[in-house]
Amino acid sequence: MNDRAFVEEQIASIRETVGNGIAINALSGGVDSSVVTVLGHRSLGDRLKTVFIDNALMRKGEPEQVVKIFSKMRIPVQLVDARAEFLSALKGLTDPEEKRHAVTHTFYSKVFGRLVRQTGATFLLHGTILTDIEETVAGIKRQHNILAQVGIDPEKEYGYKVLEPLQTLRKDGVRRVAKILGLPAEITKRIPFPGPALATRIVGEVTEERLEIVREATAIVEKKLAKTRAFQYMAVLLKDKATGIRENKREFGQIIVVRCINSVDARTATPTKLSWEKLHRISKQITSIKGVNRCLYDLTPKPPATIEYI
Ligand code: XMP
């Protein structure tokens, strides 16, 4: 099926399934949820309620930026502040799957459950793509947005039905559809950013203080590597610490890993060859973040590594 036919078919299908009902969807600003927002909006108009949930795990200035981009397209987005709920759900957790579960549960059950009751929505439009389903089913990783495929019945557990219009597409397909829908380049060209957001960029416990460090490092890496046109680039805060020297004093400081990879669909990936000078500049800036005294560059392809660290 060509991409335009795909768009028409999905719009018709969402209209038919939702009927006169109300649907809700969570926008993160990533290309998947952005495409779902536009498809849903074209299908249902103001019977689609789009929310941006601030989970405390977003990048610098991200919530406001995303709301602004969509308001330019005349799609209203409600910003929901759920920072405290997510931080408290993540408190004390260090196991990757437990952290993912905490984010999923807080998102779908607590925050979303409440929003669904408030809006009267009976359908959730969801940006699940084929790769998410495949990796979860294969047991590689529980992607945050997978429900039915891991035996969760959202209607029974959370009180709403889930529609997944992108479940036959991979990332490259979603980007093509995004262009057809007229989404701006800042969305279509956006590098992938996972649902559990900066929680996947912190090995070990997620705290406000550690989020602040990785948020700062992420801003540096994204700015410095924007021109590489790599598939994805990121900063990761490790759980270990290392000895260093700051202002002539010994410091047991944090370690940030920089990862920059090339990939077509995230199923496999290879590290990007960056110039020594660029790596030096990044390292210098990252180690100027308070408490960070080491910066490493990750040379591992996928497999054996995954792209994210948790
Ligand atoms: P991994 O780490 O599994 O990542 O090699 C593959 C791609 O998926 C993104 N990713 C996620 N995206 N929810 C998402 O929406 C998630 O839970 C999630 N985990 C990983 C990752 O950034 C990469 O592009």
PDB file of C-alpha atoms and ligand atoms in Angstrom, residues 32 100 127 131-132 135 140-145 171 192-197 200-201 231-232 234 259 261 265-267 302 305-310, ligand 1:
ATOM      1  CA  ASP A  32       5.281   8.395  16.242  1.00  0.00           C
ATOM      2  CA  ARG A 100      10.167   0.707  32.841  1.00  0.00           C
ATOM      3  CA  GLY A 127       1.853   5.347  18.584  1.00  0.00           C
ATOM      4  CA  THR A 131       9.638  -2.624  15.919  1.00  0.00           C
ATOM      5  CA  ASP A 132       8.232  -2.049  19.432  1.00  0.00           C
ATOM      6  CA  GLU A 135      11.222  -6.573  20.279  1.00  0.00           C
ATOM      7  CA  ILE A 140      14.471  -8.412  24.098  1.00  0.00           C
ATOM      8  CA  LYS A 141      12.955  -5.518  25.954  1.00  0.00           C
ATOM      9  CA  ARG A 142       9.597  -4.519  27.279  1.00  0.00           C
ATOM     10  CA  GLN A 143       8.891  -1.374  25.293  1.00  0.00           C
ATOM     11  CA  HIS A 144       7.007   1.075  27.399  1.00  0.00           C
ATOM     12  CA  ASN A 145       4.060   1.356  25.012  1.00  0.00           C
ATOM     13  CA  LYS A 171      10.402   4.243  11.820  1.00  0.00           C
ATOM     14  CA  PRO A 192      13.994   9.017  18.286  1.00  0.00           C
ATOM     15  CA  PHE A 193      13.446   9.557  21.991  1.00  0.00           C
ATOM     16  CA  PRO A 194      12.032   6.699  24.060  1.00  0.00           C
ATOM     17  CA  GLY A 195       8.715   6.792  25.937  1.00  0.00           C
ATOM     18  CA  PRO A 196      10.314   6.372  29.382  1.00  0.00           C
ATOM     19  CA  ALA A 197      12.440   9.354  28.308  1.00  0.00           C
ATOM     20  CA  THR A 200      16.301   5.180  30.030  1.00  0.00           C
ATOM     21  CA  ARG A 201      19.356   7.424  30.091  1.00  0.00           C
ATOM     22  CA  PHE A 231      20.076   8.254  13.486  1.00  0.00           C
ATOM     23  CA  GLN A 232      20.267   8.918  17.228  1.00  0.00           C
ATOM     24  CA  MET A 234      22.374  10.668  23.494  1.00  0.00           C
ATOM     25  CA  ARG A 259      26.413   7.464  22.242  1.00  0.00           C
ATOM     26  CA  ILE A 261      24.704   5.719  16.190  1.00  0.00           C
ATOM     27  CA  ASP A 265      15.142   1.176  11.737  1.00  0.00           C
ATOM     28  CA  ALA A 266      16.769   0.767  15.186  1.00  0.00           C
ATOM     29  CA  ARG A 267      16.915  -3.018  14.841  1.00  0.00           C
ATOM     30  CA  LYS A 302      23.673  -3.212  18.227  1.00  0.00           C
ATOM     31  CA  ALA A 305      24.403  -3.725  22.825  1.00  0.00           C
ATOM     32  CA  THR A 306      20.944  -2.225  22.557  1.00  0.00           C
ATOM     33  CA  ILE A 307      20.709   1.462  21.722  1.00  0.00           C
ATOM     34  CA  GLU A 308      19.508   2.553  25.158  1.00  0.00           C
ATOM     35  CA  TYR A 309      21.166   1.518  28.421  1.00  0.00           C
ATOM     36  CA  ILE A 310      18.145   0.174  30.244  1.00  0.00           C
TER      37      ILE A 310
HETATM   38  P1  XMP B   1      16.912  -0.313  21.988  1.00  0.00           P
HETATM   39  O1  XMP B   1      17.490   0.282  23.238  1.00  0.00           O
HETATM   40  O2  XMP B   1      15.876  -1.363  22.283  1.00  0.00           O
HETATM   41  O3  XMP B   1      16.142   0.849  21.263  1.00  0.00           O
HETATM   42  O4  XMP B   1      17.954  -0.811  21.032  1.00  0.00           O
HETATM   43  C1  XMP B   1      15.598   0.757  19.960  1.00  0.00           C
HETATM   44  C2  XMP B   1      14.949   2.087  19.651  1.00  0.00           C
HETATM   45  O5  XMP B   1      13.755   2.232  20.416  1.00  0.00           O
HETATM   46  C3  XMP B   1      13.855   3.342  21.304  1.00  0.00           C
HETATM   47  N1  XMP B   1      13.276   2.870  22.574  1.00  0.00           N
HETATM   48  C4  XMP B   1      12.014   3.100  22.946  1.00  0.00           C
HETATM   49  N2  XMP B   1      11.051   3.813  22.367  1.00  0.00           N
HETATM   50  N3  XMP B   1       9.607   3.301  24.158  1.00  0.00           N
HETATM   51  C5  XMP B   1       9.833   3.922  22.986  1.00  0.00           C
HETATM   52  O6  XMP B   1       8.938   4.594  22.493  1.00  0.00           O
HETATM   53  C6  XMP B   1      10.543   2.585  24.807  1.00  0.00           C
HETATM   54  O7  XMP B   1      10.305   2.037  25.881  1.00  0.00           O
HETATM   55  C7  XMP B   1      11.808   2.485  24.162  1.00  0.00           C
HETATM   56  N4  XMP B   1      12.947   1.847  24.496  1.00  0.00           N
HETATM   57  C8  XMP B   1      13.841   2.104  23.500  1.00  0.00           C
HETATM   58  C9  XMP B   1      15.327   3.667  21.391  1.00  0.00           C
HETATM   59  O8  XMP B   1      15.532   5.034  21.715  1.00  0.00           O
HETATM   60  C10 XMP B   1      15.813   3.291  20.022  1.00  0.00           C
HETATM   61  O9  XMP B   1      15.577   4.294  19.061  1.00  0.00           O
END
